[in-house]
Tab-separated table of C-alpha atoms and ligand atoms in Angstrom:
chain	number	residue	atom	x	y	z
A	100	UNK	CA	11.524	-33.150	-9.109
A	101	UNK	CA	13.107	-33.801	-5.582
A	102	UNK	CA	16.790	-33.129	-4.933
A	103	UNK	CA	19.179	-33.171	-1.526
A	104	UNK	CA	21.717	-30.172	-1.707
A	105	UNK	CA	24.828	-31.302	-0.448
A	106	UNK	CA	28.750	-30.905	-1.621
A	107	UNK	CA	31.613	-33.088	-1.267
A	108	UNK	CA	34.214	-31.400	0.446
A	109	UNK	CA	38.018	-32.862	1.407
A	110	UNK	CA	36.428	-36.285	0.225
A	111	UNK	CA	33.719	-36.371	1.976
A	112	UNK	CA	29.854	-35.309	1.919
A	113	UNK	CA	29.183	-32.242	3.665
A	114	UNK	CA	26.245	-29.639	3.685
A	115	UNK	CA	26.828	-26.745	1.801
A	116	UNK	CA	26.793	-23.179	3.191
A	117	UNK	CA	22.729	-23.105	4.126
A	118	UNK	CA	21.256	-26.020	6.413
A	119	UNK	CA	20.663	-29.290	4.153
A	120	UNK	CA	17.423	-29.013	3.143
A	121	UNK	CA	14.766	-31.226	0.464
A	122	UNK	CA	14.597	-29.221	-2.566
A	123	UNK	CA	11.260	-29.852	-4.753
A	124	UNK	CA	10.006	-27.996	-8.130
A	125	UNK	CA	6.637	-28.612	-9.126
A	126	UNK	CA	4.971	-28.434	-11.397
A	127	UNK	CA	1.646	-26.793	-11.142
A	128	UNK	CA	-0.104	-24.604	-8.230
A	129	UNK	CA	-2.065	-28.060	-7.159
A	130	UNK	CA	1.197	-29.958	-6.562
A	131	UNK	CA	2.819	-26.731	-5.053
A	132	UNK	CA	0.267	-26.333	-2.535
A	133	UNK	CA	0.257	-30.651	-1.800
A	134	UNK	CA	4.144	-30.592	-1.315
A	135	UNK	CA	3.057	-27.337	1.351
A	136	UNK	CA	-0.030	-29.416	3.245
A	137	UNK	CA	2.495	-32.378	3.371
A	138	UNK	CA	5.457	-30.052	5.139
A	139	UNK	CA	3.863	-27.384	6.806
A	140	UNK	CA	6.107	-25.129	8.866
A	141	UNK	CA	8.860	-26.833	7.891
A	142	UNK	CA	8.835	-26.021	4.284
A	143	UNK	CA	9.375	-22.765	2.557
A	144	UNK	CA	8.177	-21.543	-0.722
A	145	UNK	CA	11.065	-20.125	-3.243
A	146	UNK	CA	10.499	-17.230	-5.591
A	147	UNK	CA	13.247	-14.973	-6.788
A	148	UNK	CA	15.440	-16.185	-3.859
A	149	UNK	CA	16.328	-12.376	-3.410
A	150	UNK	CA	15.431	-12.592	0.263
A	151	UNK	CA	15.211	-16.187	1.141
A	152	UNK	CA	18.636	-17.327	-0.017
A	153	UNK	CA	20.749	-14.700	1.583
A	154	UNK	CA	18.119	-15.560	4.755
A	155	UNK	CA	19.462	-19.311	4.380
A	156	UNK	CA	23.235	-18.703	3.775
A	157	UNK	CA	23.735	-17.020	7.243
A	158	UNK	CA	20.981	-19.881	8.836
A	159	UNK	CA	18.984	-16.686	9.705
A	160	UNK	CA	15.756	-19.179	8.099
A	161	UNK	CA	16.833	-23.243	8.237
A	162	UNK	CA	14.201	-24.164	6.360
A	163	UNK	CA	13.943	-28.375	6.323
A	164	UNK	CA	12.187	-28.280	2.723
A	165	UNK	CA	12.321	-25.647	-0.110
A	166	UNK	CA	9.336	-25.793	-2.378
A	167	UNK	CA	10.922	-23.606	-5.772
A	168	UNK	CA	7.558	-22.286	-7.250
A	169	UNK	CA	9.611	-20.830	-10.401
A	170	UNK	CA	8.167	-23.388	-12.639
A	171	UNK	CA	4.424	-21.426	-12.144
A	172	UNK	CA	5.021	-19.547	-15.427
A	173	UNK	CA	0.997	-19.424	-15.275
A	174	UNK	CA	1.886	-16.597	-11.728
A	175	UNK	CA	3.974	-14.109	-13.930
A	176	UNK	CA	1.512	-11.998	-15.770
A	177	UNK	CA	0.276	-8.227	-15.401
A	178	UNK	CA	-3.084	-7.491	-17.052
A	179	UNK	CA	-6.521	-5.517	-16.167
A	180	UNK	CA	-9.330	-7.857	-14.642
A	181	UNK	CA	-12.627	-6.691	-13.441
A	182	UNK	CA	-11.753	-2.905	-12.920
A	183	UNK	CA	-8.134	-3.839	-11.247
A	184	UNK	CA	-4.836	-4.309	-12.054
A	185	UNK	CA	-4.071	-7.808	-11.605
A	186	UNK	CA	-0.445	-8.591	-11.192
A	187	UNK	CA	0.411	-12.461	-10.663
A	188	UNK	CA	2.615	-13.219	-8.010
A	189	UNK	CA	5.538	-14.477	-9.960
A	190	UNK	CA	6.013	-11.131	-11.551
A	191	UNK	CA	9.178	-10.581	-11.831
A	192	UNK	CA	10.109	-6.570	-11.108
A	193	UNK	CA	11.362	-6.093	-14.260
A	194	UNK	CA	8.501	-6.805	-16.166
A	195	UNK	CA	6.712	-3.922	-13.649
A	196	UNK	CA	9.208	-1.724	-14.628
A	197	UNK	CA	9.169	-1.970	-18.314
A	198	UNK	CA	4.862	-2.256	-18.497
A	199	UNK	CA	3.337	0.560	-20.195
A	200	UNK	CA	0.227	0.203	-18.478
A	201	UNK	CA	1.922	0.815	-15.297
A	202	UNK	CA	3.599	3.687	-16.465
A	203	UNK	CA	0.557	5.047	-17.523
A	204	UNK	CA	-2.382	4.438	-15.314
A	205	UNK	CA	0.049	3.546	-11.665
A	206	UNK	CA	2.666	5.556	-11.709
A	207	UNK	CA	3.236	5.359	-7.816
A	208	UNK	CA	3.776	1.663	-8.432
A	209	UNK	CA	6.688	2.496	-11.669
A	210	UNK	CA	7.710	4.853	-9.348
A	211	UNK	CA	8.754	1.974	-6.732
A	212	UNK	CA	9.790	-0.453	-9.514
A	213	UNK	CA	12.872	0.958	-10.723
A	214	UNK	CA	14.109	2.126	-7.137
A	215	UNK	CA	13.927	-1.789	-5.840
A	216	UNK	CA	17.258	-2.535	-5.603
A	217	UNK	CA	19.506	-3.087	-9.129
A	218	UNK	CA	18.641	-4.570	-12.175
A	219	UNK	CA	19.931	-7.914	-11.555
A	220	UNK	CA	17.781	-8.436	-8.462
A	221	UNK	CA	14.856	-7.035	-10.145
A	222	UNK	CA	15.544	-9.574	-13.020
A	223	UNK	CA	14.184	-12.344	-10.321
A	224	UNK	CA	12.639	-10.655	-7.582
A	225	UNK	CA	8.923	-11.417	-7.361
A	226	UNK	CA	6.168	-8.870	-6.616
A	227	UNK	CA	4.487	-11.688	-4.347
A	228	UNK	CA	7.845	-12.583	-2.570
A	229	UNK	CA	8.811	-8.871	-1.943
A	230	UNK	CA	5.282	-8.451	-0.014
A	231	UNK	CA	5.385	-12.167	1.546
A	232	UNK	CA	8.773	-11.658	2.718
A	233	UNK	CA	6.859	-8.641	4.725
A	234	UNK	CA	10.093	-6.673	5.466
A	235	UNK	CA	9.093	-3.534	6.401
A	236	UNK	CA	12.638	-2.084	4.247
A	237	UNK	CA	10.763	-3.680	1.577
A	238	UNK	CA	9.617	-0.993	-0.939
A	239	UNK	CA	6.248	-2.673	-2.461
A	240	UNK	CA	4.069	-2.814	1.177
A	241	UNK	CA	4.327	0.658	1.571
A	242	UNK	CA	2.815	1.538	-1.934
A	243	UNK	CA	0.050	-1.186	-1.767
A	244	UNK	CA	-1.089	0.232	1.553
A	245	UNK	CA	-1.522	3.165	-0.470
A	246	UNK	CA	-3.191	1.489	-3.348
A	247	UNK	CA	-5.460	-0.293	-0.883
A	248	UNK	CA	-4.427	-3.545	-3.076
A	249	UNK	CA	-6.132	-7.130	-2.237
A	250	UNK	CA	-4.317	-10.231	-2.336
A	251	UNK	CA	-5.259	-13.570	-3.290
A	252	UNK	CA	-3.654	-16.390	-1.027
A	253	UNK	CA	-4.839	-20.279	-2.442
A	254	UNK	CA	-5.034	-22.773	0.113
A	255	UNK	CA	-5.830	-26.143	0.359
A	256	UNK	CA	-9.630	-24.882	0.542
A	257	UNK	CA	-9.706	-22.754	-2.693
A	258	UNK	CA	-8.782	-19.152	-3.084
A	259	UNK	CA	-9.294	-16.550	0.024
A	260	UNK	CA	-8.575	-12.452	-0.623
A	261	UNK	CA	-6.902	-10.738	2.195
A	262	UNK	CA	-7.413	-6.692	2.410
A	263	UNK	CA	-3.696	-4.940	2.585
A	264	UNK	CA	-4.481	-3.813	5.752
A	265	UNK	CA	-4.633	-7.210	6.942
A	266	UNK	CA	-1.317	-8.471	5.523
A	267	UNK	CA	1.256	-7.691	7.426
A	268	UNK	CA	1.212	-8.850	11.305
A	269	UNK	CA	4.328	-8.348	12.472
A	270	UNK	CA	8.188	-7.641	11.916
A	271	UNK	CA	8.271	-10.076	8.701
A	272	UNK	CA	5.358	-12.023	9.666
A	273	UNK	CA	2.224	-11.733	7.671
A	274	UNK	CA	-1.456	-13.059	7.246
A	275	UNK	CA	-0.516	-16.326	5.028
A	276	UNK	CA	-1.078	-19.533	7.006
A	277	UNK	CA	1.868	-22.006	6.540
A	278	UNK	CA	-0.533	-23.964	3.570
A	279	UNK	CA	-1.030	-21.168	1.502
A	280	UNK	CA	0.775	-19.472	-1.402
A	281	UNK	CA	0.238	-15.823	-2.343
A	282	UNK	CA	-0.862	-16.195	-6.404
A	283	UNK	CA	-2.047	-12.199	-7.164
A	284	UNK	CA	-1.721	-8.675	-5.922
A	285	UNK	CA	-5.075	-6.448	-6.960
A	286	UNK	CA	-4.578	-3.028	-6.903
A	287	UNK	CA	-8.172	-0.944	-8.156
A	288	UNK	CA	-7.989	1.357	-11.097
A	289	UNK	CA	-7.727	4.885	-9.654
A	290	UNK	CA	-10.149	7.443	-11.172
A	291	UNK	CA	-9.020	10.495	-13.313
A	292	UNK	CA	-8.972	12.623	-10.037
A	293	UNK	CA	-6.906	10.555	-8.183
A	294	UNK	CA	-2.916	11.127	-8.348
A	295	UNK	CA	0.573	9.043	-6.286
A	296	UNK	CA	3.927	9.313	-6.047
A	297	UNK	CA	6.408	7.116	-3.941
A	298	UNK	CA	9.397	8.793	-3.304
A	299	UNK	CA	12.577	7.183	-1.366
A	300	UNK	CA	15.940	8.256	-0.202
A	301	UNK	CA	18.320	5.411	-0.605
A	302	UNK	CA	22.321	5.718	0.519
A	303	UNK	CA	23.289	4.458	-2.767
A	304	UNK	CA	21.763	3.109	-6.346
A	305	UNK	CA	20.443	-0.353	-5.351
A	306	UNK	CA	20.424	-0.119	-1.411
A	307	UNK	CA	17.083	-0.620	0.362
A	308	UNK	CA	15.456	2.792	1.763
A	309	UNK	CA	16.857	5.131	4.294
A	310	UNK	CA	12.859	5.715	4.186
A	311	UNK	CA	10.516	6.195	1.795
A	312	UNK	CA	6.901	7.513	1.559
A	313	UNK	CA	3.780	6.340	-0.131
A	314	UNK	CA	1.192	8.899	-1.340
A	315	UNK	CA	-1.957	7.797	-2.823
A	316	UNK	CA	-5.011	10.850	-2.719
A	317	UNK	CA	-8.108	12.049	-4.288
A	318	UNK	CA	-8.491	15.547	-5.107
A	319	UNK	CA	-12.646	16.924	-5.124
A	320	UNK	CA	-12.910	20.606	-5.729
A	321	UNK	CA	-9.558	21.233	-4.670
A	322	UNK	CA	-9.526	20.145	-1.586
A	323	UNK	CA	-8.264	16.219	-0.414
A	324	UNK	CA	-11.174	13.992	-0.341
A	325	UNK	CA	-9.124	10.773	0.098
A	326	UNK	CA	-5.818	9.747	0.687
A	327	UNK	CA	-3.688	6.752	1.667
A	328	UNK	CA	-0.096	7.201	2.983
A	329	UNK	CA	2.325	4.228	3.303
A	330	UNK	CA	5.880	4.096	4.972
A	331	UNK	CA	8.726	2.144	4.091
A	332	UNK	CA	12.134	1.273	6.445
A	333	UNK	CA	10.602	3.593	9.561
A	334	UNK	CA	9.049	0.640	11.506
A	335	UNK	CA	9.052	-2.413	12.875
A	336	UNK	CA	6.315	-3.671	10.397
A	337	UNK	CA	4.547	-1.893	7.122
A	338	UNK	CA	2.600	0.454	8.262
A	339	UNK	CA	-0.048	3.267	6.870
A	340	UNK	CA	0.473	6.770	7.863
A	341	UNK	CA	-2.823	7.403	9.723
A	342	UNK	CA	-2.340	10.846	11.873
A	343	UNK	CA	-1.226	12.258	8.529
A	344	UNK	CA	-3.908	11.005	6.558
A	345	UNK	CA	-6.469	12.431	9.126
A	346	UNK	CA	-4.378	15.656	8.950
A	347	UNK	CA	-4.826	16.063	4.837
A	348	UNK	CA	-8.752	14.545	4.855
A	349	UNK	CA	-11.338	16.765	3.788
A	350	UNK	CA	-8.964	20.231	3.465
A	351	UNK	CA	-7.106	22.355	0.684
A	352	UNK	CA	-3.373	21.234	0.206
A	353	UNK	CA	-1.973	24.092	1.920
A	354	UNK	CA	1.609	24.148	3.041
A	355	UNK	CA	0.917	24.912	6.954
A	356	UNK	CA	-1.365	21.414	5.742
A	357	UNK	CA	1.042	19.562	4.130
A	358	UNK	CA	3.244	21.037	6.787
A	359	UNK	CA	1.373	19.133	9.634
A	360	UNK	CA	0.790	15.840	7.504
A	361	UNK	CA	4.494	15.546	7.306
A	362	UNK	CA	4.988	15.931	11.480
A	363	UNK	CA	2.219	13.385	11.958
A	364	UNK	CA	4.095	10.845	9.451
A	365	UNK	CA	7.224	11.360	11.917
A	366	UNK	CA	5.689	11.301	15.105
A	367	UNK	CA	3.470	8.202	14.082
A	368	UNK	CA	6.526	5.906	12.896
A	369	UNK	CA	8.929	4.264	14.685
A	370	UNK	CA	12.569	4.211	13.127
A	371	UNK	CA	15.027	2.196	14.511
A	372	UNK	CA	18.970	3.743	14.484
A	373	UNK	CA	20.934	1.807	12.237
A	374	UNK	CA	23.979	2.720	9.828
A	375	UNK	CA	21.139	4.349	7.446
A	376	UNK	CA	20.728	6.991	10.188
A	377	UNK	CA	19.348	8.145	13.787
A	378	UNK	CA	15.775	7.894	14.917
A	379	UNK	CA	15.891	11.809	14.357
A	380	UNK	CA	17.282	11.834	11.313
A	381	UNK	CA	14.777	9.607	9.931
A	382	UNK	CA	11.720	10.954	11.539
A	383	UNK	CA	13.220	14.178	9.919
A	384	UNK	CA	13.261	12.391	6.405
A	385	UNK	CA	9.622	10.705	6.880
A	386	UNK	CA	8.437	14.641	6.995
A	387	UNK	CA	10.009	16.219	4.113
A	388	UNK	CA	9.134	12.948	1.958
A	389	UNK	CA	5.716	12.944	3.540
A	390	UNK	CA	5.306	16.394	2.077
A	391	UNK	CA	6.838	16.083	-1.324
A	392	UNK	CA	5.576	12.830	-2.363
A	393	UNK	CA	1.847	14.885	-1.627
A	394	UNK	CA	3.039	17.698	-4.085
A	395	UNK	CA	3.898	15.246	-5.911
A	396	UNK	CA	0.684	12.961	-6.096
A	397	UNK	CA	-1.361	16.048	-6.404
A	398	UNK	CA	0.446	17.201	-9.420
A	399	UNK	CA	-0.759	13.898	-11.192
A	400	UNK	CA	-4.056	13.944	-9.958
A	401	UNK	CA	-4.088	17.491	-11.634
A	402	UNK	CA	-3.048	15.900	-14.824
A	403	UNK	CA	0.672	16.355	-14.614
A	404	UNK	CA	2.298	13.247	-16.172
A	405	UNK	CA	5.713	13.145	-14.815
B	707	FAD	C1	21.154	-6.674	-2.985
B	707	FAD	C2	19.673	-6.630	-2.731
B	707	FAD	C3	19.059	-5.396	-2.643
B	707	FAD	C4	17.677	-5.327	-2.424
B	707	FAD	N1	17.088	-4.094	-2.366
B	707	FAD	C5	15.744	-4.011	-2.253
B	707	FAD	C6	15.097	-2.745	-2.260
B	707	FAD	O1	15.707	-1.686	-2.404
B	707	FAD	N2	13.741	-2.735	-2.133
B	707	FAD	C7	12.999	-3.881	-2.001
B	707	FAD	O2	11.785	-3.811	-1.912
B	707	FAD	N3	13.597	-5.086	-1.987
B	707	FAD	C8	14.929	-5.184	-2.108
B	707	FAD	N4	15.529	-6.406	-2.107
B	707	FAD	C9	14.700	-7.594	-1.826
B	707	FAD	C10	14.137	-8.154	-3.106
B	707	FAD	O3	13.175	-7.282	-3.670
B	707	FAD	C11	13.533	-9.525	-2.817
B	707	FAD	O4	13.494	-10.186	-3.984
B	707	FAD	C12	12.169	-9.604	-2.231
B	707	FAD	O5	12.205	-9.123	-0.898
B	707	FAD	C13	11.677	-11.067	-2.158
B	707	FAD	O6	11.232	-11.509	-3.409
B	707	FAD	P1	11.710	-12.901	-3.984
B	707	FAD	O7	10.827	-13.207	-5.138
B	707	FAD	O8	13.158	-12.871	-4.232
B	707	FAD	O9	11.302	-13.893	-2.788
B	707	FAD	P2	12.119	-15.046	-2.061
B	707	FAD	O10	13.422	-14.538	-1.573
B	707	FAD	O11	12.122	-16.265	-2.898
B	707	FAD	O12	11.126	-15.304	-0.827
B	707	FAD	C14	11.019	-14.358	0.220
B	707	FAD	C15	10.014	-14.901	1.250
B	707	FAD	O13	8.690	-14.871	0.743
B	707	FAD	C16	8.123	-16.185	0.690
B	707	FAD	N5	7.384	-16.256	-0.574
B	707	FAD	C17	7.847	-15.881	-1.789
B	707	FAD	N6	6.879	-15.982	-2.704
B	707	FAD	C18	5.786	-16.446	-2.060
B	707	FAD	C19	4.465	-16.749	-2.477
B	707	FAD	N7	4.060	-16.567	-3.750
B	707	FAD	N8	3.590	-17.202	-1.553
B	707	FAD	C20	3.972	-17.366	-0.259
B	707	FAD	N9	5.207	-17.092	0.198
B	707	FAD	C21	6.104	-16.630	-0.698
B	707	FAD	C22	9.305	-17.141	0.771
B	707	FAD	O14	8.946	-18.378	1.336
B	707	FAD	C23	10.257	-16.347	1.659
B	707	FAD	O15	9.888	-16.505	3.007
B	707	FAD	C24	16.899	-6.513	-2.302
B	707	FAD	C25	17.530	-7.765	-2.405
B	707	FAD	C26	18.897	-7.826	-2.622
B	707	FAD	C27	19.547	-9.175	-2.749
C-alpha cells in the first residue's frame, strides 16, 4: 500500500501539518526492509508513532518517505528463547506491563513498564521504537544497559546482533545503519542471586523522567560480585554508570558503599538544566536514586518479591 498525505484546504491541495511525505505499509519484514534499501536516508520506519509523529508535526524530522511497519504482527511477541527473554520489537508496552513472566523473573524491566508515560501511549509505543528512537529521557536504554540486553537489527544481508553497549552513539543517534530495522531486544535470564530495580522521579503521572536509575547486581556471599547501573534523562546520550559500578564491585553493600556509588553516579553524568530541574538538583537526584534503587535490587536478589 502507497499513499500521499495531503489535505485540501480553502479549495485547494495543501500539505498537512508534517512535511508531505510517501506513506507505505508492507507487508512482511522482506518488503519492509526493500522499501528501506530503495529510500535510504530519506525514509523512516513507523512504529507506535509516539516519538516520530510529534518529531514530524513540528518538522523537527521531515522525513521524504514513512515506511509504517505496524502490519509486522509476526514483531509483537514476548517469550523465552535459548536462556533469554526475547521480546519482538513491535511489542507494544502494554503487553510488557501486563506479562507475568516479566513480573516474575524481570522485575526491573515491569518496573520501567508502567512508569513509561500513560496508558494510552503505552497502548502503541513499541519496545524497539522507544530504544531506536535512542532518547536518552527514554526510560527502556537505561534498564537494558543494566540487563546487558542484545539486539537483533536485519539488514539487507541477514540478521546482525549488536551488544547494548554498542547501541547508542550519540544524542538520539544509534548503531542501526539507515537499511536496517531493529526486530528483537534479548535480555539473559538472571540467576536466583541476581536482583534490579529501576526507580524514576517523574514531575507528574505520565511525564518522562526528572531522572531515573537502573540497578542490575549479583550478590556472592554477601558481598556485590556484579552489577550494571543505567541512567535515564542525566545525559546527552544513554549511558551506564561506570565510577559507581567500580565503587560497589567486589564489596559488602554498606551505606558509606552505597554512599559513594551514589556520588560517582552524579559526578559521572551530565544533566542538562531544563524546566525538570538544575544540573545540581539532578546530580542530587542521580545519588539518592543511585542508592535506593541498590537497596532495592539487593532486596530481590535476597528473595524479596516486591
Ligand atoms: C506524551 C508522551 C509521553 C511519553 N513519556 C515517555 C516516558 O515517560 N518514557 C519513555 O520511555 N518514553 C516516553 N514516551 C515516548 C514513547 O515511549 C515512544 O513511543 C517511544 O519513544 C518510541 O516508540 P514508538 O514505537 O512510538 O516509535 P516511533 O515514534 O514510531 O519511532 C521512533 C523512532 O524510532 C525509529 N524506529 C521505530 N521502530 C523501529 C525499528 N523497529 N527499527 C528501526 N527503527 C525504528 C523510527 O524510525 C523513529 O525514528 C512518551 C511519548 C509521549 C507521546
Amino acid at each position: 500500500m502507497k499513499a500521499r498525505i495531503s489535505t485540501t484546504q480553502f479549495g485547494k491541495e495543501t500539505d498537512v501539518i508534517p512535511g508531505p511525505f510517501d506513506y507505505h505499509a508492507p507487508d512482511s519484514l522482506e518488503e519492509a526492509l526493500s522499501l528501506l534499501g530503495e529510500h535510504g536516508d530519506d525514509a523512516k520506519i513507523l512504529a507506535g508513532g509516539q516519538s516520530l509523529i510529534p518529531a514530524m508535526r513540528f518538522r523537527l524530522a521531515l522525513p521524504a518517505v514513512l515506511i509504517d511497519i505496524n502490519r509486522l504482527s509476526d514483531l509483537e511477541y514476548v517469550r523465552q528463547d535459548n536462556g533469554s527473554l526475547a521480546i519482538g520489537a513491535m511489542t507494544r508496552e502494554t503487553h510488557i506491563e501486563h506479562s507475568e513472566q516479566v513480573k516474575t523473573a524481570y522485575p526491573m524491566l515491569a518496573d520501567a513498564a508502567e512508569v513509561i508515560a500513560d496508558p494510552l501511549v503505552r497502548n502503541r509505543a513499541t519496545v524497539g521504537g522507544n530504544l531506536a528512537h535512542a532518547d536518552p529521557a527514554n526510560d527502556h536504554p537505561a534498564v537494558m544497559l543494566a540487563y546487558q540486553a542484545e539486539l537483533v537489527a536485519a539488514g539487507p544481508g541477514g540478521e546482525r546482533v549488536i551488544p547494548i553497549d554498542e547501541f547508542f552513539t550519540g544524542f538520539f543517534e544509534n548503531a542501526l545503519s539507515s537499511d536496517e530495522i531493529l526486530t528483537q531486544i534479548r535480555i539473559p535470564k538472571p540467576g536466583a542471586d541476581w536482583g534490579g530495580a529501576y526507580l524514576k522521579i517523574e514531575r507528574k503521572v505520565g511525564d518522562y523522567a526528572v531522572a531515573a536509575v537502573a540497578v542490575q547486581l549479583q550478590i556472592n556471599d554477601g558481598a556485590c560480585a556484579s552489577v550494571r547501573i543505567g541512567l535515564t534523562n542525566v545525559n546527552p546520550q544513554p549511558m551506564r554508570a561506570t565510577e559507581a559500578e567500580q565503587a560497589l564491585a567486589g564489596r559488602e553493600l554498606s551505606d558509606q558503599v552505597l554512599e559513594e556509588a551514589g556520588k560517582a553516579a552524579a559526578a559521572q553524568c551530565e544533566p542538562s538544566p531544563d524546566l525538570r530541574g538544575s544540573v545540581e538538583y539532578k546530580r542530587d537526584l542521580v545519588r539518592i536514586l543511585t542508592k535506593r534503587a541498590i537497596r532495592k535490587a539487593l532486596q530481590r536478589a535476597k528473595g524479596a518479591s516486591s
